[in-house]
């Protein structure tokens, strides 16, 4: 059985068990939501669960956006004040990479975000950026909050650059999760899972309503691009999509 760098603090004698993607979960380490593979304590009465990134996090790390910072993994935020992640702007509630010299903090999952993501057909390519060329498609601002720039995924290629805050993606996913969109069940008013999921994706507004992308083709092409962008950023931020989301993506793209 694979051994992780970190295990359950209450049952350290038992190795953590890797499980495939399933229902959304809250990581016991960083306290962030996860959708991909996860490590579980094997004690049947224990609910300790970790992201892959948290279970196998290195004790020390660096990041290209912070040249002067040397990050150390802490199991809780240092100091007596509230801290936020300098990548997504969200609160630090558990595991965090902290630099005592510069004061920067990063969620483990944010530190390990991919520098670039693209679909298999090469239609969409997005780059992780610290400085953005335009406002975020979702919130229409450059900064996540006042004084916090936050990281973004930015479309590459010629023409206008479209930016998507990592923070805004997280918020959109969590809002739709709370509405029950990420389940495979039929809701109480009789809407099918596919209709329910379509509503979830289209409420994301992950592609701007105007601009060259929408004018360049039909609404079908627009929807396909929207789904690709959603799938790519979702996967980068939260891990591999759960079964319902993967099925939804295939269904919409094939329409």
Short mmCIF file of C-alpha atoms in Angstrom, two decimals:
data_model
loop_
_atom_site.label_atom_id
_atom_site.label_comp_id
_atom_site.label_asym_id
_atom_site.label_seq_id
_atom_site.Cartn_x
_atom_site.Cartn_y
_atom_site.Cartn_z
CA UNK A 1 0.00 0.00 0.00
CA UNK A 2 1.24 3.46 -0.91
CA UNK A 3 2.64 5.42 2.03
CA UNK A 4 1.86 9.12 2.38
CA UNK A 5 4.07 11.78 3.93
CA UNK A 6 1.26 12.68 6.31
CA UNK A 7 -1.37 10.54 7.95
CA UNK A 8 -4.15 10.69 10.48
CA UNK A 9 -2.83 12.29 13.69
CA UNK A 10 -5.05 10.04 15.83
CA UNK A 11 -4.19 6.76 14.11
CA UNK A 12 -0.61 7.18 13.01
CA UNK A 13 0.03 3.44 13.13
CA UNK A 14 -2.31 2.91 10.16
CA UNK A 15 -1.42 4.05 6.62
CA UNK A 16 -3.91 6.22 4.76
CA UNK A 17 -5.94 4.52 2.03
CA UNK A 18 -6.15 6.11 -1.44
CA UNK A 19 -9.68 6.22 -2.85
CA UNK A 20 -10.86 7.18 -6.37
CA UNK A 21 -12.88 10.35 -7.10
CA UNK A 22 -16.36 10.26 -5.64
CA UNK A 23 -18.59 12.67 -3.80
CA UNK A 24 -17.23 16.11 -2.83
CA UNK A 25 -15.35 16.15 0.48
CA UNK A 26 -13.72 18.60 2.86
CA UNK A 27 -10.03 17.98 3.43
CA UNK A 28 -9.19 17.53 7.12
CA UNK A 29 -5.82 19.16 6.48
CA UNK A 30 -6.37 22.42 4.61
CA UNK A 31 -10.16 22.49 5.19
CA UNK A 32 -10.77 23.14 1.48
CA UNK A 33 -13.29 21.26 -0.69
CA UNK A 34 -12.03 18.48 -2.95
CA UNK A 35 -13.50 16.42 -5.80
CA UNK A 36 -10.63 14.21 -6.93
CA UNK A 37 -8.78 11.27 -5.42
CA UNK A 38 -8.27 11.41 -1.66
CA UNK A 39 -6.61 9.60 1.22
CA UNK A 40 -8.76 8.23 4.06
CA UNK A 41 -7.94 6.99 7.53
CA UNK A 42 -8.58 3.23 7.64
CA UNK A 43 -10.14 3.36 11.10
CA UNK A 44 -13.86 2.87 10.39
CA UNK A 45 -14.85 5.29 13.15
CA UNK A 46 -12.57 8.08 11.90
CA UNK A 47 -13.48 10.57 9.22
CA UNK A 48 -10.00 11.97 8.60
CA UNK A 49 -9.47 12.62 4.88
CA UNK A 50 -6.79 14.45 2.91
CA UNK A 51 -6.31 15.85 -0.58
CA UNK A 52 -3.53 14.12 -2.47
CA UNK A 53 -1.64 17.42 -2.33
CA UNK A 54 -2.01 17.63 1.46
CA UNK A 55 -1.21 13.98 2.11
CA UNK A 56 1.99 14.16 0.07
CA UNK A 57 2.94 17.80 0.63
CA UNK A 58 6.66 18.52 0.95
CA UNK A 59 7.79 20.17 4.18
CA UNK A 60 9.45 22.99 2.21
CA UNK A 61 8.59 24.45 -1.18
CA UNK A 62 9.04 27.44 -3.47
CA UNK A 63 6.99 29.07 -6.23
CA UNK A 64 8.03 30.98 -9.33
CA UNK A 65 5.69 33.89 -8.51
CA UNK A 66 7.48 34.51 -5.19
CA UNK A 67 11.21 34.52 -5.89
CA UNK A 68 12.18 35.78 -2.43
CA UNK A 69 9.97 33.32 -0.52
CA UNK A 70 10.85 29.95 0.95
CA UNK A 71 7.67 28.26 2.11
CA UNK A 72 7.34 25.91 5.07
CA UNK A 73 4.30 23.69 5.52
CA UNK A 74 2.43 24.50 8.73
CA UNK A 75 -0.50 22.48 10.06
CA UNK A 76 -2.19 25.71 11.15
CA UNK A 77 -1.75 29.36 10.31
CA UNK A 78 1.12 30.94 12.29
CA UNK A 79 0.53 33.92 14.52
CA UNK A 80 -2.64 35.19 16.18
CA UNK A 81 -4.26 36.95 13.23
CA UNK A 82 -6.44 35.69 10.40
CA UNK A 83 -4.49 34.79 7.28
CA UNK A 84 -5.50 34.39 3.65
CA UNK A 85 -4.01 32.57 0.68
CA UNK A 86 -2.11 34.92 -1.64
CA UNK A 87 -3.13 32.79 -4.65
CA UNK A 88 -6.91 32.66 -4.24
CA UNK A 89 -7.57 35.22 -1.51
CA UNK A 90 -9.58 32.72 0.56
CA UNK A 91 -9.08 32.30 4.31
CA UNK A 92 -6.43 29.92 5.62
CA UNK A 93 -8.22 27.44 7.89
CA UNK A 94 -5.73 24.58 8.16
CA UNK A 95 -2.59 23.37 6.36
CA UNK A 96 -0.73 26.28 4.77
CA UNK A 97 2.60 27.01 3.14
CA UNK A 98 3.97 30.06 4.96
CA UNK A 99 7.09 32.14 4.37
CA UNK A 100 8.31 33.78 7.58
CA UNK A 101 10.51 36.21 5.62
CA UNK A 102 7.93 37.66 3.22
CA UNK A 103 4.74 36.76 5.07
CA UNK A 104 3.11 35.11 2.05
CA UNK A 105 0.73 32.17 2.51
CA UNK A 106 -0.48 29.54 0.03
CA UNK A 107 -2.98 26.72 0.29
CA UNK A 108 -1.24 23.42 -0.65
CA UNK A 109 -3.64 22.94 -3.58
CA UNK A 110 -2.95 26.48 -4.81
CA UNK A 111 0.82 26.06 -4.61
CA UNK A 112 0.54 22.98 -6.83
CA UNK A 113 -1.75 24.53 -9.48
CA UNK A 114 -0.57 23.73 -13.02
CA UNK A 115 1.25 26.51 -14.88
CA UNK A 116 -0.80 25.81 -18.01
CA UNK A 117 -3.86 23.75 -18.93
CA UNK A 118 -5.36 22.91 -22.30
CA UNK A 119 -7.93 20.58 -23.84
CA UNK A 120 -6.91 17.53 -25.86
CA UNK A 121 -7.96 19.10 -29.17
CA UNK A 122 -5.96 22.26 -28.56
CA UNK A 123 -8.97 24.58 -28.81
CA UNK A 124 -8.46 26.18 -25.41
CA UNK A 125 -5.19 26.96 -23.65
CA UNK A 126 -4.98 28.79 -20.34
CA UNK A 127 -1.90 30.07 -18.49
CA UNK A 128 -1.61 30.62 -14.75
CA UNK A 129 -0.66 34.27 -14.21
CA UNK A 130 0.11 36.51 -11.26
CA UNK A 131 -0.34 39.72 -13.27
CA UNK A 132 -3.36 39.90 -15.55
CA UNK A 133 -3.91 41.86 -18.81
CA UNK A 134 -7.62 42.48 -18.18
CA UNK A 135 -10.38 42.12 -15.60
CA UNK A 136 -11.77 38.74 -14.54
CA UNK A 137 -14.64 37.48 -16.72
CA UNK A 138 -16.69 36.61 -13.65
CA UNK A 139 -16.23 39.52 -11.21
CA UNK A 140 -15.12 42.23 -13.66
CA UNK A 141 -12.19 43.25 -11.43
CA UNK A 142 -8.43 42.80 -11.61
CA UNK A 143 -7.99 42.12 -7.88
CA UNK A 144 -9.75 39.41 -5.91
CA UNK A 145 -10.37 41.87 -3.07
CA UNK A 146 -8.85 45.22 -2.16
CA UNK A 147 -5.11 44.79 -1.84
CA UNK A 148 -5.13 41.14 -2.95
CA UNK A 149 -4.33 40.52 -6.61
CA UNK A 150 -4.88 36.78 -6.62
CA UNK A 151 -3.89 34.41 -9.40
CA UNK A 152 -5.78 33.93 -12.64
CA UNK A 153 -5.95 31.55 -15.57
CA UNK A 154 -5.59 33.61 -18.74
CA UNK A 155 -6.45 32.51 -22.27
CA UNK A 156 -3.47 32.36 -24.63
CA UNK A 157 -3.23 33.03 -28.35
CA UNK A 158 -3.83 36.14 -30.42
CA UNK A 159 -6.59 38.62 -29.72
CA UNK A 160 -8.17 39.63 -26.46
CA UNK A 161 -7.01 37.84 -23.30
CA UNK A 162 -9.74 36.44 -21.05
CA UNK A 163 -8.98 36.10 -17.34
CA UNK A 164 -10.52 33.83 -14.73
CA UNK A 165 -9.62 34.37 -11.07
CA UNK A 166 -8.84 31.13 -9.24
CA UNK A 167 -10.83 32.67 -6.39
CA UNK A 168 -13.91 33.23 -8.57
CA UNK A 169 -13.78 29.66 -9.88
CA UNK A 170 -13.68 28.36 -6.31
CA UNK A 171 -16.61 30.52 -5.29
CA UNK A 172 -18.72 29.48 -8.27
CA UNK A 173 -18.11 25.80 -7.65
CA UNK A 174 -18.94 26.11 -3.95
CA UNK A 175 -22.14 28.06 -4.68
CA UNK A 176 -23.33 25.39 -7.12
CA UNK A 177 -22.25 22.61 -4.74
CA UNK A 178 -24.42 24.15 -2.03
CA UNK A 179 -27.35 24.23 -4.47
CA UNK A 180 -27.03 20.51 -5.00
CA UNK A 181 -25.98 20.64 -8.66
CA UNK A 182 -23.10 18.18 -8.27
CA UNK A 183 -25.19 15.08 -7.62
CA UNK A 184 -26.51 12.30 -9.82
CA UNK A 185 -29.96 12.37 -8.32
CA UNK A 186 -33.15 13.91 -9.72
CA UNK A 187 -34.26 16.95 -7.77
CA UNK A 188 -37.57 17.46 -6.01
CA UNK A 189 -39.23 19.39 -8.86
CA UNK A 190 -38.63 16.65 -11.42
CA UNK A 191 -35.70 18.16 -13.30
CA UNK A 192 -33.43 15.52 -14.80
CA UNK A 193 -29.80 15.28 -13.74
CA UNK A 194 -28.66 16.51 -17.16
CA UNK A 195 -30.99 19.52 -17.08
CA UNK A 196 -29.93 20.25 -13.52
CA UNK A 197 -26.25 20.04 -14.44
CA UNK A 198 -26.71 22.18 -17.55
CA UNK A 199 -28.20 24.87 -15.36
CA UNK A 200 -25.17 24.60 -13.06
CA UNK A 201 -22.66 25.01 -15.86
CA UNK A 202 -24.50 27.82 -17.63
CA UNK A 203 -24.86 29.71 -14.38
CA UNK A 204 -21.06 29.70 -14.13
CA UNK A 205 -20.69 32.41 -16.78
CA UNK A 206 -17.20 31.15 -17.46
CA UNK A 207 -17.11 32.71 -20.95
CA UNK A 208 -18.01 36.39 -21.55
CA UNK A 209 -21.43 37.09 -23.04
CA UNK A 210 -19.96 39.36 -25.70
CA UNK A 211 -16.68 39.58 -27.58
CA UNK A 212 -15.04 37.69 -30.40
CA UNK A 213 -15.52 34.19 -28.95
CA UNK A 214 -19.31 34.38 -29.05
CA UNK A 215 -19.45 36.21 -32.39
CA UNK A 216 -17.08 33.73 -34.02
CA UNK A 217 -19.64 30.90 -34.28
CA UNK A 218 -22.98 29.53 -33.25
CA UNK A 219 -24.40 29.24 -29.77
CA UNK A 220 -23.44 25.56 -29.92
CA UNK A 221 -19.79 26.48 -30.37
CA UNK A 222 -20.10 29.05 -27.59
CA UNK A 223 -21.51 26.39 -25.25
CA UNK A 224 -18.73 23.98 -26.19
CA UNK A 225 -16.07 26.56 -25.37
CA UNK A 226 -17.80 27.40 -22.10
CA UNK A 227 -17.84 23.74 -21.09
CA UNK A 228 -14.18 23.26 -22.03
CA UNK A 229 -13.13 26.29 -19.99
CA UNK A 230 -15.22 25.11 -17.06
CA UNK A 231 -13.80 21.58 -17.22
CA UNK A 232 -10.19 22.74 -17.47
CA UNK A 233 -10.27 25.21 -14.59
CA UNK A 234 -12.43 22.93 -12.44
CA UNK A 235 -9.91 20.12 -12.88
CA UNK A 236 -6.95 22.40 -12.18
CA UNK A 237 -8.41 23.89 -9.00
CA UNK A 238 -10.27 20.92 -7.47
CA UNK A 239 -8.81 17.80 -9.07
CA UNK A 240 -10.46 15.45 -11.55
CA UNK A 241 -14.21 16.08 -11.98
CA UNK A 242 -16.61 13.68 -10.33
CA UNK A 243 -18.55 11.26 -12.54
CA UNK A 244 -21.61 13.45 -12.93
CA UNK A 245 -19.55 16.40 -14.15
CA UNK A 246 -17.47 14.29 -16.54
CA UNK A 247 -20.66 12.85 -18.06
CA UNK A 248 -22.16 16.31 -18.34
CA UNK A 249 -19.14 17.66 -20.21
CA UNK A 250 -19.27 14.83 -22.75
CA UNK A 251 -23.00 15.26 -23.26
CA UNK A 252 -22.85 19.01 -23.85
CA UNK A 253 -19.82 18.87 -26.11
CA UNK A 254 -21.46 16.19 -28.29
CA UNK A 255 -24.71 18.14 -28.73
#
